[in-house]
Short mmCIF file of C-alpha atoms in Angstrom, two decimals:
data_model
loop_
_atom_site.label_atom_id
_atom_site.label_comp_id
_atom_site.label_asym_id
_atom_site.label_seq_id
_atom_site.Cartn_x
_atom_site.Cartn_y
_atom_site.Cartn_z
CA MET R 1 0.31 11.71 -39.14
CA ARG R 2 -0.39 9.49 -36.07
CA GLY R 3 -3.40 10.21 -33.84
CA GLY R 4 -3.65 13.70 -35.06
CA THR R 5 0.07 14.48 -34.33
CA ARG R 6 2.56 15.27 -37.11
CA TRP R 7 5.85 13.39 -36.41
CA PRO R 8 9.12 14.71 -37.72
CA ARG R 9 10.44 13.22 -40.81
CA SER R 10 13.15 10.68 -40.33
CA ARG R 11 16.67 11.58 -41.71
CA ARG R 12 18.95 9.35 -43.66
CA THR R 13 22.34 8.10 -42.38
CA SER R 14 25.42 7.92 -44.54
CA GLY R 15 24.51 4.27 -45.12
CA GLY R 16 21.12 5.24 -46.67
CA ARG R 17 18.97 3.98 -43.73
CA ARG R 18 16.41 6.27 -42.32
CA ARG R 19 17.47 7.95 -38.99
CA ARG R 20 14.61 8.58 -36.55
CA SER R 21 14.43 11.84 -34.57
CA PRO R 22 15.18 11.24 -31.00
CA SER R 23 12.90 11.94 -28.15
CA VAL R 24 13.86 13.08 -24.56
CA SER R 25 12.95 11.29 -21.33
CA THR R 26 13.64 13.05 -18.14
CA SER R 27 12.43 10.20 -15.68
CA CYS R 28 14.38 7.37 -14.33
CA SER R 29 12.21 5.30 -12.08
CA PRO R 30 13.76 2.22 -10.32
CA ASN R 31 10.35 0.88 -9.41
CA ASN R 32 6.87 2.21 -9.27
CA ARG R 33 5.66 1.03 -5.88
CA GLY R 34 2.15 0.48 -7.04
CA SER R 35 -0.42 -1.07 -4.69
CA THR R 36 -1.52 -4.67 -5.13
CA SER R 37 -5.04 -5.28 -6.45
CA ARG R 38 -6.30 -6.18 -2.96
CA ARG R 39 -5.13 -2.83 -1.50
CA SER R 40 -6.51 -0.95 -4.44
CA ARG R 41 -9.94 -2.36 -3.89
CA ARG R 42 -9.91 -1.09 -0.36
CA SER R 43 -8.32 2.29 -1.05
CA GLY R 44 -10.07 3.09 -4.33
CA LYS R 45 -6.70 3.51 -6.08
CA PRO R 46 -6.36 2.45 -9.80
CA ARG R 47 -5.77 -1.06 -10.58
CA ALA R 48 -5.12 -3.16 -13.69
CA LEU R 49 -7.81 -5.44 -14.86
CA ARG R 50 -7.96 -8.39 -17.16
CA GLY R 51 -11.62 -9.02 -18.23
CA ALA R 52 -14.67 -7.21 -18.84
CA ALA R 53 -16.00 -4.00 -17.09
CA ARG R 54 -19.62 -3.05 -16.88
CA SER R 55 -21.44 0.23 -16.14
CA GLY R 56 -18.27 2.28 -15.77
CA ASP R 57 -17.09 5.42 -17.38
CA VAL R 58 -14.67 4.83 -20.24
CA LEU R 59 -11.59 7.02 -20.82
CA ARG R 60 -11.74 7.99 -24.52
CA GLU R 61 -9.24 9.62 -26.89
CA ARG R 62 -8.86 13.47 -26.98
CA HIS R 63 -9.11 13.64 -23.18
CA ARG R 64 -12.80 13.00 -23.22
CA VAL R 65 -14.80 10.69 -20.87
CA ARG R 66 -18.13 9.27 -22.00
CA ARG R 67 -20.50 6.58 -20.69
CA PRO R 68 -20.88 3.65 -23.12
CA ALA R 69 -24.66 3.70 -22.49
CA ARG R 70 -24.90 7.17 -23.78
CA THR R 71 -23.33 6.40 -27.16
CA PRO R 72 -25.82 7.14 -29.90
CA SER R 73 -27.62 3.97 -30.86
CA SER R 74 -27.49 4.91 -34.55
CA ARG R 75 -23.75 5.18 -34.50
CA ARG R 76 -22.20 2.26 -36.57
CA LEU R 77 -19.38 0.44 -34.90
CA ARG R 78 -16.73 -1.50 -36.70
CA VAL R 79 -15.45 -4.84 -35.21
CA GLU R 80 -11.52 -4.48 -34.93
CA ARG R 81 -11.00 -7.92 -33.79
CA ARG R 82 -12.98 -10.77 -31.96
CA ALA R 83 -12.06 -11.80 -28.46
CA PRO R 84 -10.34 -15.07 -28.09
CA ARG R 85 -12.40 -17.89 -26.54
CA ASP R 86 -10.57 -17.93 -23.23
CA ALA R 87 -12.01 -14.39 -22.72
CA LEU R 88 -15.29 -16.05 -21.74
CA ALA R 89 -13.64 -17.19 -18.53
CA ALA R 90 -12.13 -13.73 -17.77
CA GLN R 91 -12.92 -11.76 -14.61
CA ASP R 92 -16.21 -9.69 -14.92
CA VAL R 93 -15.86 -6.38 -12.99
CA GLU R 94 -18.69 -4.04 -11.88
CA GLY R 95 -17.45 -0.66 -13.02
CA ASN R 96 -20.26 1.57 -11.68
CA GLY R 97 -18.59 4.69 -10.14
CA HIS R 98 -15.12 3.83 -11.58
CA THR R 99 -13.23 4.95 -14.71
CA LEU R 100 -11.85 2.50 -17.10
CA GLY R 101 -8.64 3.81 -18.85
CA PRO R 102 -5.93 2.38 -21.08
CA GLY R 103 -2.85 0.75 -19.57
CA LEU R 104 0.03 3.17 -18.90
CA ILE R 105 3.58 2.80 -20.41
CA ASP R 106 6.79 3.72 -18.58
CA CYS R 107 9.66 4.14 -20.98
CA HIS R 108 12.49 4.23 -18.39
CA VAL R 109 12.59 1.90 -15.36
CA HIS R 110 15.10 -0.33 -13.68
CA LEU R 111 12.98 -3.10 -12.31
CA SER R 112 15.80 -4.83 -10.49
CA PHE R 113 16.25 -1.82 -8.16
CA ASP R 114 14.17 -0.35 -5.31
CA GLY R 115 15.15 3.20 -5.35
CA SER R 116 17.49 2.87 -2.33
CA ALA R 117 19.46 5.94 -1.12
CA ASP R 118 22.52 3.63 -1.41
CA PHE R 119 22.30 2.75 -5.11
CA SER R 120 25.94 1.53 -5.34
CA GLY R 121 25.49 -0.75 -2.31
CA GLU R 122 22.26 -2.18 -3.70
CA ALA R 123 23.74 -2.81 -7.13
CA GLN R 124 26.89 -4.50 -5.71
CA GLY R 125 24.81 -6.89 -3.71
CA LEU R 126 22.79 -8.18 -6.88
CA THR R 127 23.53 -11.43 -8.54
CA GLU R 128 21.61 -12.17 -11.78
CA ALA R 129 19.29 -14.48 -9.86
CA ARG R 130 18.48 -11.93 -7.13
CA ALA R 131 17.99 -9.25 -9.74
CA ALA R 132 15.39 -11.47 -11.60
CA ILE R 133 13.55 -12.19 -8.34
CA LYS R 134 13.28 -8.36 -7.49
CA ALA R 135 12.32 -7.54 -11.08
CA ILE R 136 9.42 -10.09 -11.08
CA ARG R 137 8.11 -8.56 -7.76
CA ASN R 138 8.37 -5.13 -9.18
CA ALA R 139 6.82 -6.09 -12.53
CA ALA R 140 3.73 -7.33 -10.64
CA ARG R 141 3.54 -4.14 -8.66
CA HIS R 142 3.53 -2.09 -11.97
CA LEU R 143 0.76 -4.15 -13.32
CA ALA R 144 -1.37 -3.83 -10.21
CA SER R 145 -0.97 -0.06 -10.42
CA GLY R 146 -2.19 0.14 -14.12
CA VAL R 147 1.33 0.30 -15.89
CA THR R 148 0.92 -2.45 -18.44
CA THR R 149 4.23 -1.92 -20.35
CA VAL R 150 7.72 -0.81 -19.32
CA ARG R 151 11.08 -0.40 -20.95
CA ASP R 152 13.80 -1.58 -18.68
CA LEU R 153 17.07 0.38 -19.54
CA GLY R 154 19.67 -1.54 -17.72
CA GLY R 155 19.56 -4.67 -15.67
CA VAL R 156 22.20 -7.10 -14.22
CA GLY R 157 23.59 -9.41 -16.88
CA ALA R 158 20.80 -11.02 -19.01
CA SER R 159 18.46 -11.12 -16.07
CA MET R 160 15.87 -8.56 -17.53
CA CYS R 161 15.78 -10.40 -20.76
CA ASP R 162 14.95 -13.63 -18.94
CA VAL R 163 12.34 -11.88 -16.75
CA ALA R 164 10.63 -10.42 -19.97
CA ARG R 165 10.62 -13.88 -21.57
CA ALA R 166 9.04 -15.44 -18.48
CA ILE R 167 6.17 -12.90 -18.41
CA ASP R 168 5.54 -13.15 -22.07
CA GLU R 169 5.31 -17.00 -21.72
CA GLY R 170 2.87 -16.72 -18.86
CA ILE R 171 5.25 -18.31 -16.34
CA VAL R 172 4.97 -15.23 -13.98
CA ALA R 173 2.47 -12.36 -13.89
CA GLY R 174 3.65 -8.88 -14.51
CA THR R 175 3.78 -5.80 -16.71
CA ARG R 176 5.03 -6.38 -20.31
CA VAL R 177 8.76 -5.71 -20.34
CA ARG R 178 10.82 -4.39 -23.22
CA PRO R 179 14.43 -4.97 -21.97
CA ALA R 180 17.60 -3.37 -23.01
CA GLY R 181 19.72 -6.01 -21.40
CA GLN R 182 22.89 -4.41 -19.96
CA ALA R 183 23.55 -0.75 -20.44
CA LEU R 184 26.85 -0.19 -22.45
CA THR R 185 29.41 2.06 -20.90
CA VAL R 186 33.14 3.06 -21.46
CA THR R 187 35.76 1.49 -19.27
CA GLY R 188 35.52 3.21 -15.97
CA GLY R 189 32.29 5.06 -17.03
CA HIS R 190 28.95 5.61 -15.25
CA GLY R 191 27.58 2.31 -14.11
CA HIS R 192 30.92 0.38 -14.33
CA GLY R 193 31.33 -2.42 -11.74
CA LEU R 194 27.58 -2.10 -10.89
CA PHE R 195 25.29 -3.09 -13.71
CA ALA R 196 26.68 -1.88 -17.03
CA LEU R 197 28.95 -3.57 -19.47
CA GLU R 198 32.24 -1.88 -20.07
CA VAL R 199 33.15 -1.69 -23.83
CA ASP R 200 35.41 0.42 -25.87
CA GLY R 201 35.89 1.17 -29.60
CA ALA R 202 33.47 1.01 -32.49
CA ASP R 203 34.10 -2.60 -33.05
CA GLY R 204 33.71 -3.27 -29.44
CA LEU R 205 30.36 -1.57 -29.34
CA ARG R 206 29.06 -3.50 -32.35
CA LYS R 207 29.97 -6.71 -30.64
CA ALA R 208 28.25 -5.51 -27.38
CA VAL R 209 25.07 -4.65 -29.31
CA ARG R 210 25.09 -8.09 -30.86
CA GLN R 211 25.45 -9.80 -27.46
CA GLN R 212 22.47 -7.85 -26.10
CA VAL R 213 20.33 -8.85 -29.17
CA SER R 214 21.40 -12.49 -28.65
CA ALA R 215 20.38 -12.33 -24.98
CA GLY R 216 16.83 -11.22 -26.05
CA ALA R 217 17.05 -7.45 -25.77
CA LYS R 218 14.20 -5.37 -27.42
CA ALA R 219 16.20 -2.10 -27.07
CA ILE R 220 19.74 -0.83 -26.70
CA LYS R 221 21.11 1.61 -24.17
CA VAL R 222 24.47 3.34 -24.27
CA VAL R 223 25.91 5.70 -21.52
CA ALA R 224 27.10 8.79 -23.38
CA THR R 225 28.03 10.89 -20.27
CA GLY R 226 28.67 10.52 -16.52
CA GLY R 227 25.87 9.87 -14.19
CA VAL R 228 24.64 10.94 -10.71
CA LEU R 229 24.88 7.53 -8.96
CA THR R 230 28.34 6.34 -9.76
CA PRO R 231 30.84 7.57 -7.24
CA GLY R 232 33.78 9.58 -8.59
CA ILE R 233 32.25 10.16 -12.13
CA LYS R 234 31.52 13.65 -13.17
CA VAL R 235 27.91 14.03 -14.42
CA ASP R 236 28.84 16.12 -17.48
CA VAL R 237 31.86 14.18 -18.61
CA THR R 238 31.64 12.92 -22.24
CA ALA R 239 32.00 9.11 -22.52
CA PHE R 240 31.81 7.54 -26.02
CA THR R 241 33.17 9.29 -29.06
CA LEU R 242 30.90 10.28 -31.91
CA GLU R 243 32.32 7.45 -34.01
CA GLU R 244 31.66 4.94 -31.26
CA LEU R 245 28.05 6.11 -30.82
CA GLU R 246 27.53 6.04 -34.67
CA ALA R 247 28.69 2.40 -34.66
CA ALA R 248 26.33 1.45 -31.91
CA VAL R 249 23.33 3.24 -33.55
CA ASP R 250 24.08 1.60 -36.86
CA GLU R 251 24.24 -1.91 -35.33
CA ALA R 252 21.07 -1.44 -33.27
CA HIS R 253 19.13 -0.24 -36.19
CA LYS R 254 20.42 -3.14 -38.33
CA TRP R 255 18.42 -5.31 -35.89
CA ASP R 256 15.36 -2.96 -35.96
CA LEU R 257 15.92 -1.99 -32.33
CA PRO R 258 15.62 1.44 -30.83
CA ILE R 259 18.65 2.85 -29.05
CA ALA R 260 18.56 5.10 -26.09
CA ALA R 261 21.44 7.26 -24.72
CA HIS R 262 21.83 8.20 -21.07
CA ALA R 263 23.13 11.78 -21.33
CA HIS R 264 23.46 14.68 -18.92
CA GLY R 265 26.28 16.84 -20.23
CA ALA R 266 25.75 19.04 -23.28
CA ALA R 267 28.66 17.76 -25.41
CA GLY R 268 27.58 14.10 -24.84
CA ILE R 269 23.97 14.87 -25.70
CA ALA R 270 25.11 16.63 -28.84
CA ASN R 271 27.21 13.46 -29.87
CA ALA R 272 24.34 11.20 -29.14
CA VAL R 273 21.88 13.32 -31.12
CA ARG R 274 24.25 13.59 -34.11
CA ALA R 275 24.86 9.80 -34.01
CA GLY R 276 21.20 9.34 -34.50
CA VAL R 277 19.92 7.72 -31.25
CA ASP R 278 16.26 7.31 -30.80
CA SER R 279 15.88 8.96 -27.38
CA ILE R 280 17.90 11.02 -24.91
CA GLU R 281 17.48 9.83 -21.26
CA HIS R 282 17.59 12.77 -18.80
CA GLY R 283 18.96 15.52 -21.10
CA SER R 284 19.81 17.76 -18.16
CA GLN R 285 22.14 20.14 -19.77
CA ILE R 286 20.84 20.06 -23.34
CA SER R 287 21.57 23.22 -25.32
CA ALA R 288 18.99 25.17 -27.31
CA GLN R 289 20.84 24.37 -30.49
CA VAL R 290 20.81 20.60 -30.03
CA ALA R 291 17.11 20.73 -28.99
CA LYS R 292 16.40 22.53 -32.31
CA GLU R 293 18.55 19.89 -34.06
CA MET R 294 16.24 17.12 -32.63
#
């Protein structure tokens, strides 16, 4: 039980390790064009704060909003952890008339892209350096709009791993990034020649997963079917075989990393689910039977 929700039991793989039930994500946002903090002050839009807020409403669990001042004085509060000393120098924000909520999490973004109608043209013009620069800008936009964590599911080379590291180290400001490094696709598959790493065979996938781990990836992404944005590739074509996907899943889980599968076509979704991936991205043509298996 987590937060009142009963989670499905994990299943065991043939190797004895537990296999987690996958989730489905239908979104794919290149970049959340959030306002800067200056714009949000003028417009009244949400913005991310680092510091203390006074007199505002606080968004609580179970979808309830309650003013802190109305909390019964007799209620006993437990100290979870003490604020660090540098919190004394944090920004103090007057919250009267505003609502304070938790940071949002976006589980599928591509920070190096802007959502251009010409995706292929944009991708072909990206070097690792340019991709990193754009990602830093977009990470700052996310943070200013209240998105405090994102999972980037496919960047150019190792650029997103470097961006994530720079944000963690405080070199640049931005939303927390959990990068998947490069997406892994079959030779000639969705994303080839644009941003994905082409790889074939079970051994090839194991090596590719290890390469992403070495670069600093915090998740792994495989492309299990065709996609919408790669010219000449049918959306529902099945890419990796079940054996290949099982190898990728096994290797990712060895490193305690979650693995996501880009999958539109029904057969590719079924392969990914039966291989034990942790999430299905898109899932456009998922069948009722496979949904039940999940």
